Amino acid sequence: PAADRVVAAMRHGALEGGKRLRPLLVRQAAAIFSLPPSASLLTGLAVEMVHCYSLIHDDLPAMDDDDLRRGRPTVHKAFDEASAILAGDALLTHAFAVLGDTSCHPDPAVRIRLVTELALGSGAGGMVGGQMRDIEGEKGGFSEGEISIMQAMKTGALIRASVRMGAILGGADPRALSAMTAYAEAAGRAFQLADDILDVTATPEAMGKATGKDAEAGKQTLVSKLGIDGARKVLNDTVNEAILALRTFGPKADGLRATAKYFASREK
């Protein structure tokens, strides 16, 4: 049986708050292919477990050293550092057990594709590698192009995986999957840019976490390079790019379109 303390730490880091953006993207992508919400629930859950693990570890003193997440103490503050590390490890590991179960999808070939997609999006060539680049950038500085690569990995890779996993569940053909991937990559850029703008403009109370951390840590973002107005223009252009990528899908893609538009107007 699982140790009670690690389960409590996992629950603290994964439940109570959060936008649940990534499982929403899985659901909205699957809906284009007429899948009911129940058919994408477990896939969305697996992606969110990976996301929550990454937040628990990002908040640790060795990483971003944050005391607040979603308006509550971070896991290492509510428990301790060892419990936070193990809770993140357990969430990451269990995500793949969820995808491998027959209740996720009856076809083992589809389950293998889902596992591979999530592993690629969250590993050294995706989210983890992006986090490493972010840490390196604090020391050496970044060009605009390097910032874009880092953010495409750190934030964009899991958003890309979420959309593609929804499309894989729906049995998307290569052309449809390519269009959805183009949407996801633009949406990932838009989400991160909105986050960087809010780090400068929003209050900690609205965000449920510390703000101004990028400037304090000397991190270079597109906002620091372009200014707020320049960044907002790029954000609007990027949202339009995401919406344009869905032009062949008709009304069934309205959910994904609405999510991209939300990035341009979000306040937390």
PDB file of C-alpha atoms in Angstrom:
ATOM      1  CA  PRO A   1       0.000   0.000   0.000  1.00  0.00           C
ATOM      2  CA  ALA A   2       1.099   3.576  -0.662  1.00  0.00           C
ATOM      3  CA  ALA A   3       2.534   5.543   2.251  1.00  0.00           C
ATOM      4  CA  ASP A   4      -0.081   7.930   3.636  1.00  0.00           C
ATOM      5  CA  ARG A   5       2.291  10.900   3.769  1.00  0.00           C
ATOM      6  CA  VAL A   6       3.287  10.729   0.119  1.00  0.00           C
ATOM      7  CA  VAL A   7      -0.369  10.354  -0.916  1.00  0.00           C
ATOM      8  CA  ALA A   8      -1.273  13.412   1.177  1.00  0.00           C
ATOM      9  CA  ALA A   9       1.563  15.380  -0.446  1.00  0.00           C
ATOM     10  CA  MET A  10       0.435  14.252  -3.914  1.00  0.00           C
ATOM     11  CA  ARG A  11      -3.113  15.380  -3.174  1.00  0.00           C
ATOM     12  CA  HIS A  12      -1.873  18.731  -1.876  1.00  0.00           C
ATOM     13  CA  GLY A  13       0.092  19.303  -5.067  1.00  0.00           C
ATOM     14  CA  ALA A  14      -2.525  18.042  -7.526  1.00  0.00           C
ATOM     15  CA  LEU A  15      -5.944  18.948  -6.101  1.00  0.00           C
ATOM     16  CA  GLU A  16      -7.621  22.169  -4.911  1.00  0.00           C
ATOM     17  CA  GLY A  17      -7.208  24.769  -7.610  1.00  0.00           C
ATOM     18  CA  GLY A  18      -5.451  25.106 -10.927  1.00  0.00           C
ATOM     19  CA  LYS A  19      -6.761  25.928 -14.385  1.00  0.00           C
ATOM     20  CA  ARG A  20      -6.703  22.300 -15.635  1.00  0.00           C
ATOM     21  CA  LEU A  21      -5.755  23.727 -19.002  1.00  0.00           C
ATOM     22  CA  ARG A  22      -3.930  20.660 -20.305  1.00  0.00           C
ATOM     23  CA  PRO A  23      -6.742  18.145 -19.703  1.00  0.00           C
ATOM     24  CA  LEU A  24      -9.131  20.711 -21.194  1.00  0.00           C
ATOM     25  CA  LEU A  25      -7.004  20.782 -24.348  1.00  0.00           C
ATOM     26  CA  VAL A  26      -7.040  16.960 -24.491  1.00  0.00           C
ATOM     27  CA  ARG A  27     -10.844  17.030 -24.254  1.00  0.00           C
ATOM     28  CA  GLN A  28     -11.296  19.832 -26.788  1.00  0.00           C
ATOM     29  CA  ALA A  29      -8.969  18.160 -29.288  1.00  0.00           C
ATOM     30  CA  ALA A  30     -10.761  14.805 -28.906  1.00  0.00           C
ATOM     31  CA  ALA A  31     -14.137  16.540 -29.342  1.00  0.00           C
ATOM     32  CA  ILE A  32     -13.177  17.515 -32.907  1.00  0.00           C
ATOM     33  CA  PHE A  33     -13.404  13.789 -33.693  1.00  0.00           C
ATOM     34  CA  SER A  34     -16.760  13.428 -31.880  1.00  0.00           C
ATOM     35  CA  LEU A  35     -15.359  11.697 -28.795  1.00  0.00           C
ATOM     36  CA  PRO A  36     -17.471  12.193 -25.651  1.00  0.00           C
ATOM     37  CA  PRO A  37     -15.747  13.796 -22.636  1.00  0.00           C
ATOM     38  CA  SER A  38     -15.632  10.467 -20.780  1.00  0.00           C
ATOM     39  CA  ALA A  39     -13.429   8.971 -23.524  1.00  0.00           C
ATOM     40  CA  SER A  40     -10.637  11.496 -22.909  1.00  0.00           C
ATOM     41  CA  LEU A  41     -10.905  11.782 -19.125  1.00  0.00           C
ATOM     42  CA  LEU A  42      -8.077   9.399 -18.177  1.00  0.00           C
ATOM     43  CA  THR A  43      -5.712  10.780 -20.805  1.00  0.00           C
ATOM     44  CA  GLY A  44      -6.338  14.290 -19.516  1.00  0.00           C
ATOM     45  CA  LEU A  45      -5.764  13.066 -15.970  1.00  0.00           C
ATOM     46  CA  ALA A  46      -2.381  11.585 -16.929  1.00  0.00           C
ATOM     47  CA  VAL A  47      -1.240  14.849 -18.518  1.00  0.00           C
ATOM     48  CA  GLU A  48      -2.361  16.856 -15.484  1.00  0.00           C
ATOM     49  CA  MET A  49      -0.454  14.523 -13.152  1.00  0.00           C
ATOM     50  CA  VAL A  50       2.723  15.254 -15.111  1.00  0.00           C
ATOM     51  CA  HIS A  51       1.994  18.984 -15.007  1.00  0.00           C
ATOM     52  CA  CYS A  52       1.394  18.940 -11.242  1.00  0.00           C
ATOM     53  CA  TYR A  53       4.580  16.959 -10.625  1.00  0.00           C
ATOM     54  CA  SER A  54       6.495  19.596 -12.577  1.00  0.00           C
ATOM     55  CA  LEU A  55       5.023  22.399 -10.451  1.00  0.00           C
ATOM     56  CA  ILE A  56       5.908  20.611  -7.189  1.00  0.00           C
ATOM     57  CA  HIS A  57       9.506  20.210  -8.326  1.00  0.00           C
ATOM     58  CA  ASP A  58       9.734  23.716  -9.861  1.00  0.00           C
ATOM     59  CA  ASP A  59       8.740  25.230  -6.517  1.00  0.00           C
ATOM     60  CA  LEU A  60      11.578  23.505  -4.625  1.00  0.00           C
ATOM     61  CA  PRO A  61      14.406  25.643  -3.156  1.00  0.00           C
ATOM     62  CA  ALA A  62      16.896  24.197  -5.668  1.00  0.00           C
ATOM     63  CA  MET A  63      14.693  25.375  -8.544  1.00  0.00           C
ATOM     64  CA  ASP A  64      12.412  28.449  -8.339  1.00  0.00           C
ATOM     65  CA  ASP A  65      12.180  28.450  -4.513  1.00  0.00           C
ATOM     66  CA  ASP A  66       8.517  29.427  -4.187  1.00  0.00           C
ATOM     67  CA  ASP A  67       6.415  29.449  -1.025  1.00  0.00           C
ATOM     68  CA  LEU A  68       2.999  29.832  -2.695  1.00  0.00           C
ATOM     69  CA  ARG A  69       1.165  27.884  -5.403  1.00  0.00           C
ATOM     70  CA  ARG A  70      -2.533  28.291  -6.235  1.00  0.00           C
ATOM     71  CA  GLY A  71      -2.894  30.524  -3.191  1.00  0.00           C
ATOM     72  CA  ARG A  72      -1.660  27.864  -0.761  1.00  0.00           C
ATOM     73  CA  PRO A  73       1.718  26.826   0.651  1.00  0.00           C
ATOM     74  CA  THR A  74       3.784  24.842  -1.852  1.00  0.00           C
ATOM     75  CA  VAL A  75       4.199  21.134  -1.143  1.00  0.00           C
ATOM     76  CA  HIS A  76       7.672  21.438   0.371  1.00  0.00           C
ATOM     77  CA  LYS A  77       6.358  24.170   2.701  1.00  0.00           C
ATOM     78  CA  ALA A  78       3.232  22.233   3.707  1.00  0.00           C
ATOM     79  CA  PHE A  79       5.225  18.988   4.170  1.00  0.00           C
ATOM     80  CA  ASP A  80       9.006  18.972   3.617  1.00  0.00           C
ATOM     81  CA  GLU A  81      11.447  18.816   0.703  1.00  0.00           C
ATOM     82  CA  ALA A  82      11.814  15.025   0.670  1.00  0.00           C
ATOM     83  CA  SER A  83       8.038  14.533   0.653  1.00  0.00           C
ATOM     84  CA  ALA A  84       7.695  17.062  -2.185  1.00  0.00           C
ATOM     85  CA  ILE A  85      10.328  15.302  -4.306  1.00  0.00           C
ATOM     86  CA  LEU A  86       8.708  11.910  -3.737  1.00  0.00           C
ATOM     87  CA  ALA A  87       5.198  13.252  -4.377  1.00  0.00           C
ATOM     88  CA  GLY A  88       6.376  14.631  -7.732  1.00  0.00           C
ATOM     89  CA  ASP A  89       8.104  11.359  -8.573  1.00  0.00           C
ATOM     90  CA  ALA A  90       4.949   9.392  -7.740  1.00  0.00           C
ATOM     91  CA  LEU A  91       2.660  11.632  -9.824  1.00  0.00           C
ATOM     92  CA  LEU A  92       4.985  11.369 -12.832  1.00  0.00           C
ATOM     93  CA  THR A  93       5.245   7.600 -12.536  1.00  0.00           C
ATOM     94  CA  HIS A  94       1.537   7.005 -12.006  1.00  0.00           C
ATOM     95  CA  ALA A  95       0.644   9.080 -15.077  1.00  0.00           C
ATOM     96  CA  PHE A  96       2.052   6.334 -17.292  1.00  0.00           C
ATOM     97  CA  ALA A  97       0.200   3.623 -15.364  1.00  0.00           C
ATOM     98  CA  VAL A  98      -3.019   5.515 -16.122  1.00  0.00           C
ATOM     99  CA  LEU A  99      -2.217   5.660 -19.851  1.00  0.00           C
ATOM    100  CA  GLY A 100      -1.225   1.988 -19.934  1.00  0.00           C
ATOM    101  CA  ASP A 101      -4.502   0.757 -18.447  1.00  0.00           C
ATOM    102  CA  THR A 102      -7.118  -0.717 -20.776  1.00  0.00           C
ATOM    103  CA  SER A 103      -9.719   1.681 -19.358  1.00  0.00           C
ATOM    104  CA  CYS A 104      -7.794   4.571 -20.959  1.00  0.00           C
ATOM    105  CA  HIS A 105      -8.289   3.130 -24.472  1.00  0.00           C
ATOM    106  CA  PRO A 106      -9.078  -0.433 -25.579  1.00  0.00           C
ATOM    107  CA  ASP A 107      -6.492  -0.470 -28.379  1.00  0.00           C
ATOM    108  CA  PRO A 108      -2.938  -1.160 -27.106  1.00  0.00           C
ATOM    109  CA  ALA A 109      -1.455   0.564 -30.175  1.00  0.00           C
ATOM    110  CA  VAL A 110      -3.267   3.792 -29.224  1.00  0.00           C
ATOM    111  CA  ARG A 111      -2.118   3.467 -25.615  1.00  0.00           C
ATOM    112  CA  ILE A 112       1.500   3.072 -26.770  1.00  0.00           C
ATOM    113  CA  ARG A 113       1.202   6.220 -28.887  1.00  0.00           C
ATOM    114  CA  LEU A 114      -0.217   8.129 -25.898  1.00  0.00           C
ATOM    115  CA  VAL A 115       2.594   6.942 -23.618  1.00  0.00           C
ATOM    116  CA  THR A 116       5.228   7.908 -26.197  1.00  0.00           C
ATOM    117  CA  GLU A 117       3.680  11.326 -26.799  1.00  0.00           C
ATOM    118  CA  LEU A 118       3.584  12.181 -23.097  1.00  0.00           C
ATOM    119  CA  ALA A 119       7.103  10.852 -22.489  1.00  0.00           C
ATOM    120  CA  LEU A 120       8.544  12.926 -25.343  1.00  0.00           C
ATOM    121  CA  GLY A 121       6.668  16.050 -24.236  1.00  0.00           C
ATOM    122  CA  SER A 122       7.755  15.803 -20.617  1.00  0.00           C
ATOM    123  CA  GLY A 123      11.350  14.516 -20.888  1.00  0.00           C
ATOM    124  CA  ALA A 124      14.798  15.868 -21.671  1.00  0.00           C
ATOM    125  CA  GLY A 125      13.756  16.964 -25.168  1.00  0.00           C
ATOM    126  CA  GLY A 126      10.618  18.642 -23.810  1.00  0.00           C
ATOM    127  CA  MET A 127       9.569  20.068 -20.466  1.00  0.00           C
ATOM    128  CA  VAL A 128      12.565  18.898 -18.394  1.00  0.00           C
ATOM    129  CA  GLY A 129      15.033  20.078 -21.019  1.00  0.00           C
ATOM    130  CA  GLY A 130      13.260  23.433 -21.171  1.00  0.00           C
ATOM    131  CA  GLN A 131      13.547  23.820 -17.414  1.00  0.00           C
ATOM    132  CA  MET A 132      17.279  23.103 -17.669  1.00  0.00           C
ATOM    133  CA  ARG A 133      17.663  25.727 -20.394  1.00  0.00           C
ATOM    134  CA  ASP A 134      15.738  28.194 -18.211  1.00  0.00           C
ATOM    135  CA  ILE A 135      18.168  27.639 -15.338  1.00  0.00           C
ATOM    136  CA  GLU A 136      21.130  28.048 -17.696  1.00  0.00           C
ATOM    137  CA  GLY A 137      19.630  31.278 -19.039  1.00  0.00           C
ATOM    138  CA  GLU A 138      19.644  32.842 -15.575  1.00  0.00           C
ATOM    139  CA  LYS A 139      23.444  32.637 -15.630  1.00  0.00           C
ATOM    140  CA  GLY A 140      24.370  33.321 -19.216  1.00  0.00           C
ATOM    141  CA  GLY A 141      21.536  35.323 -20.769  1.00  0.00           C
ATOM    142  CA  PHE A 142      19.369  34.516 -23.760  1.00  0.00           C
ATOM    143  CA  SER A 143      18.755  35.878 -27.229  1.00  0.00           C
ATOM    144  CA  GLU A 144      15.153  36.163 -28.450  1.00  0.00           C
ATOM    145  CA  GLY A 145      15.545  32.940 -30.412  1.00  0.00           C
ATOM    146  CA  GLU A 146      16.949  31.100 -27.410  1.00  0.00           C
ATOM    147  CA  ILE A 147      14.071  32.336 -25.239  1.00  0.00           C
ATOM    148  CA  SER A 148      11.617  30.975 -27.807  1.00  0.00           C
ATOM    149  CA  ILE A 149      13.328  27.560 -27.908  1.00  0.00           C
ATOM    150  CA  MET A 150      13.425  27.333 -24.109  1.00  0.00           C
ATOM    151  CA  GLN A 151       9.739  28.234 -23.765  1.00  0.00           C
ATOM    152  CA  ALA A 152       8.700  25.887 -26.572  1.00  0.00           C
ATOM    153  CA  MET A 153      10.262  23.113 -24.498  1.00  0.00           C
ATOM    154  CA  LYS A 154       9.476  24.171 -20.925  1.00  0.00           C
ATOM    155  CA  THR A 155       5.817  25.112 -21.421  1.00  0.00           C
ATOM    156  CA  GLY A 156       4.958  24.420 -25.039  1.00  0.00           C
ATOM    157  CA  ALA A 157       5.955  20.744 -25.188  1.00  0.00           C
ATOM    158  CA  LEU A 158       3.321  19.579 -22.691  1.00  0.00           C
ATOM    159  CA  ILE A 159       0.631  21.758 -24.289  1.00  0.00           C
ATOM    160  CA  ARG A 160       1.609  20.307 -27.677  1.00  0.00           C
ATOM    161  CA  ALA A 161       1.431  16.783 -26.245  1.00  0.00           C
ATOM    162  CA  SER A 162      -2.013  17.482 -24.730  1.00  0.00           C
ATOM    163  CA  VAL A 163      -3.532  18.524 -28.054  1.00  0.00           C
ATOM    164  CA  ARG A 164      -1.848  15.729 -29.981  1.00  0.00           C
ATOM    165  CA  MET A 165      -2.963  13.122 -27.425  1.00  0.00           C
ATOM    166  CA  GLY A 166      -6.567  14.262 -27.832  1.00  0.00           C
ATOM    167  CA  ALA A 167      -6.193  13.958 -31.597  1.00  0.00           C
ATOM    168  CA  ILE A 168      -4.589  10.496 -31.256  1.00  0.00           C
ATOM    169  CA  LEU A 169      -7.520   9.371 -29.095  1.00  0.00           C
ATOM    170  CA  GLY A 170      -9.840  10.584 -31.841  1.00  0.00           C
ATOM    171  CA  GLY A 171      -8.010   8.676 -34.575  1.00  0.00           C
ATOM    172  CA  ALA A 172      -6.788  11.784 -36.425  1.00  0.00           C
ATOM    173  CA  ASP A 173      -5.229  11.176 -39.817  1.00  0.00           C
ATOM    174  CA  PRO A 174      -1.749  12.644 -40.517  1.00  0.00           C
ATOM    175  CA  ARG A 175      -3.112  15.831 -42.108  1.00  0.00           C
ATOM    176  CA  ALA A 176      -5.450  16.549 -39.192  1.00  0.00           C
ATOM    177  CA  LEU A 177      -2.719  15.753 -36.676  1.00  0.00           C
ATOM    178  CA  SER A 178      -0.363  18.158 -38.446  1.00  0.00           C
ATOM    179  CA  ALA A 179      -2.932  20.981 -38.308  1.00  0.00           C
ATOM    180  CA  MET A 180      -3.607  20.315 -34.631  1.00  0.00           C
ATOM    181  CA  THR A 181       0.135  20.313 -33.929  1.00  0.00           C
ATOM    182  CA  ALA A 182       0.474  23.733 -35.586  1.00  0.00           C
ATOM    183  CA  TYR A 183      -2.375  24.995 -33.386  1.00  0.00           C
ATOM    184  CA  ALA A 184      -0.785  23.529 -30.271  1.00  0.00           C
ATOM    185  CA  GLU A 185       2.637  25.049 -30.910  1.00  0.00           C
ATOM    186  CA  ALA A 186       1.160  28.519 -31.406  1.00  0.00           C
ATOM    187  CA  ALA A 187      -1.142  28.082 -28.392  1.00  0.00           C
ATOM    188  CA  GLY A 188       1.824  27.056 -26.241  1.00  0.00           C
ATOM    189  CA  ARG A 189       3.728  30.187 -27.238  1.00  0.00           C
ATOM    190  CA  ALA A 190       0.672  32.321 -26.493  1.00  0.00           C
ATOM    191  CA  PHE A 191       0.131  30.756 -23.076  1.00  0.00           C
ATOM    192  CA  GLN A 192       3.743  31.330 -21.997  1.00  0.00           C
ATOM    193  CA  LEU A 193       3.769  34.881 -23.315  1.00  0.00           C
ATOM    194  CA  ALA A 194       0.563  35.640 -21.398  1.00  0.00           C
ATOM    195  CA  ASP A 195       2.188  34.141 -18.282  1.00  0.00           C
ATOM    196  CA  ASP A 196       5.272  36.333 -18.696  1.00  0.00           C
ATOM    197  CA  ILE A 197       3.097  39.447 -19.119  1.00  0.00           C
ATOM    198  CA  LEU A 198       1.125  38.575 -15.984  1.00  0.00           C
ATOM    199  CA  ASP A 199       4.361  38.065 -14.033  1.00  0.00           C
ATOM    200  CA  VAL A 200       4.965  41.782 -14.605  1.00  0.00           C
ATOM    201  CA  THR A 201       1.403  43.164 -14.424  1.00  0.00           C
ATOM    202  CA  ALA A 202      -0.630  40.957 -12.044  1.00  0.00           C
ATOM    203  CA  THR A 203      -0.718  40.859  -8.242  1.00  0.00           C
ATOM    204  CA  PRO A 204       0.328  37.785  -6.239  1.00  0.00           C
ATOM    205  CA  GLU A 205      -3.255  37.591  -4.913  1.00  0.00           C
ATOM    206  CA  ALA A 206      -4.711  37.332  -8.430  1.00  0.00           C
ATOM    207  CA  MET A 207      -2.144  34.759  -9.530  1.00  0.00           C
ATOM    208  CA  GLY A 208      -2.101  32.698  -6.331  1.00  0.00           C
ATOM    209  CA  LYS A 209       1.703  32.695  -6.468  1.00  0.00           C
ATOM    210  CA  ALA A 210       4.589  35.131  -6.290  1.00  0.00           C
ATOM    211  CA  THR A 211       4.910  37.567  -9.197  1.00  0.00           C
ATOM    212  CA  GLY A 212       7.871  39.606 -10.395  1.00  0.00           C
ATOM    213  CA  LYS A 213      10.042  36.517  -9.993  1.00  0.00           C
ATOM    214  CA  ASP A 214      11.446  36.636 -13.531  1.00  0.00           C
ATOM    215  CA  ALA A 215      12.917  40.116 -13.142  1.00  0.00           C
ATOM    216  CA  GLU A 216      14.108  39.343  -9.612  1.00  0.00           C
ATOM    217  CA  ALA A 217      15.957  36.248 -10.821  1.00  0.00           C
ATOM    218  CA  GLY A 218      17.369  38.091 -13.827  1.00  0.00           C
ATOM    219  CA  LYS A 219      15.441  35.850 -16.228  1.00  0.00           C
ATOM    220  CA  GLN A 220      15.124  37.139 -19.748  1.00  0.00           C
ATOM    221  CA  THR A 221      11.689  36.772 -21.325  1.00  0.00           C
ATOM    222  CA  LEU A 222      10.106  38.182 -24.461  1.00  0.00           C
ATOM    223  CA  VAL A 223       8.479  40.793 -22.191  1.00  0.00           C
ATOM    224  CA  SER A 224      11.881  41.991 -20.982  1.00  0.00           C
ATOM    225  CA  LYS A 225      13.064  42.100 -24.596  1.00  0.00           C
ATOM    226  CA  LEU A 226       9.977  43.663 -26.236  1.00  0.00           C
ATOM    227  CA  GLY A 227       8.258  45.593 -23.416  1.00  0.00           C
ATOM    228  CA  ILE A 228       4.644  45.080 -22.344  1.00  0.00           C
ATOM    229  CA  ASP A 229       3.045  46.659 -25.439  1.00  0.00           C
ATOM    230  CA  GLY A 230       5.315  44.798 -27.838  1.00  0.00           C
ATOM    231  CA  ALA A 231       4.678  41.523 -26.038  1.00  0.00           C
ATOM    232  CA  ARG A 232       0.896  42.055 -26.156  1.00  0.00           C
ATOM    233  CA  LYS A 233       1.055  42.607 -29.904  1.00  0.00           C
ATOM    234  CA  VAL A 234       3.036  39.380 -30.373  1.00  0.00           C
ATOM    235  CA  LEU A 235       0.531  37.607 -28.101  1.00  0.00           C
ATOM    236  CA  ASN A 236      -2.429  38.686 -30.242  1.00  0.00           C
ATOM    237  CA  ASP A 237      -0.615  37.694 -33.437  1.00  0.00           C
ATOM    238  CA  THR A 238       0.230  34.277 -31.953  1.00  0.00           C
ATOM    239  CA  VAL A 239      -3.383  33.641 -30.859  1.00  0.00           C
ATOM    240  CA  ASN A 240      -4.539  34.480 -34.395  1.00  0.00           C
ATOM    241  CA  GLU A 241      -1.940  32.052 -35.762  1.00  0.00           C
ATOM    242  CA  ALA A 242      -3.312  29.303 -33.519  1.00  0.00           C
ATOM    243  CA  ILE A 243      -6.897  29.964 -34.617  1.00  0.00           C
ATOM    244  CA  LEU A 244      -5.889  30.023 -38.288  1.00  0.00           C
ATOM    245  CA  ALA A 245      -4.391  26.542 -37.950  1.00  0.00           C
ATOM    246  CA  LEU A 246      -7.880  25.183 -37.166  1.00  0.00           C
ATOM    247  CA  ARG A 247      -9.515  26.605 -40.279  1.00  0.00           C
ATOM    248  CA  THR A 248     -10.355  23.190 -41.773  1.00  0.00           C
ATOM    249  CA  PHE A 249     -12.184  21.824 -38.721  1.00  0.00           C
ATOM    250  CA  GLY A 250     -15.382  23.880 -38.583  1.00  0.00           C
ATOM    251  CA  PRO A 251     -17.513  24.398 -35.441  1.00  0.00           C
ATOM    252  CA  LYS A 252     -16.185  21.279 -33.687  1.00  0.00           C
ATOM    253  CA  ALA A 253     -12.941  23.157 -33.065  1.00  0.00           C
ATOM    254  CA  ASP A 254     -14.684  26.094 -31.353  1.00  0.00           C
ATOM    255  CA  GLY A 255     -13.491  24.853 -27.957  1.00  0.00           C
ATOM    256  CA  LEU A 256      -9.847  25.033 -28.995  1.00  0.00           C
ATOM    257  CA  ARG A 257     -10.459  28.432 -30.596  1.00  0.00           C
ATOM    258  CA  ALA A 258     -12.003  29.749 -27.365  1.00  0.00           C
ATOM    259  CA  THR A 259      -9.050  28.477 -25.333  1.00  0.00           C
ATOM    260  CA  ALA A 260      -6.571  30.286 -27.582  1.00  0.00           C
ATOM    261  CA  LYS A 261      -8.615  33.509 -27.280  1.00  0.00           C
ATOM    262  CA  TYR A 262      -8.629  33.117 -23.500  1.00  0.00           C
ATOM    263  CA  PHE A 263      -4.835  33.339 -23.472  1.00  0.00           C
ATOM    264  CA  ALA A 264      -5.030  36.878 -24.860  1.00  0.00           C
ATOM    265  CA  SER A 265      -7.430  38.031 -22.137  1.00  0.00           C
ATOM    266  CA  ARG A 266      -6.484  35.992 -19.059  1.00  0.00           C
ATOM    267  CA  GLU A 267      -5.895  37.881 -15.843  1.00  0.00           C
ATOM    268  CA  LYS A 268      -4.458  35.019 -13.752  1.00  0.00           C
TER     269      LYS A 268
END
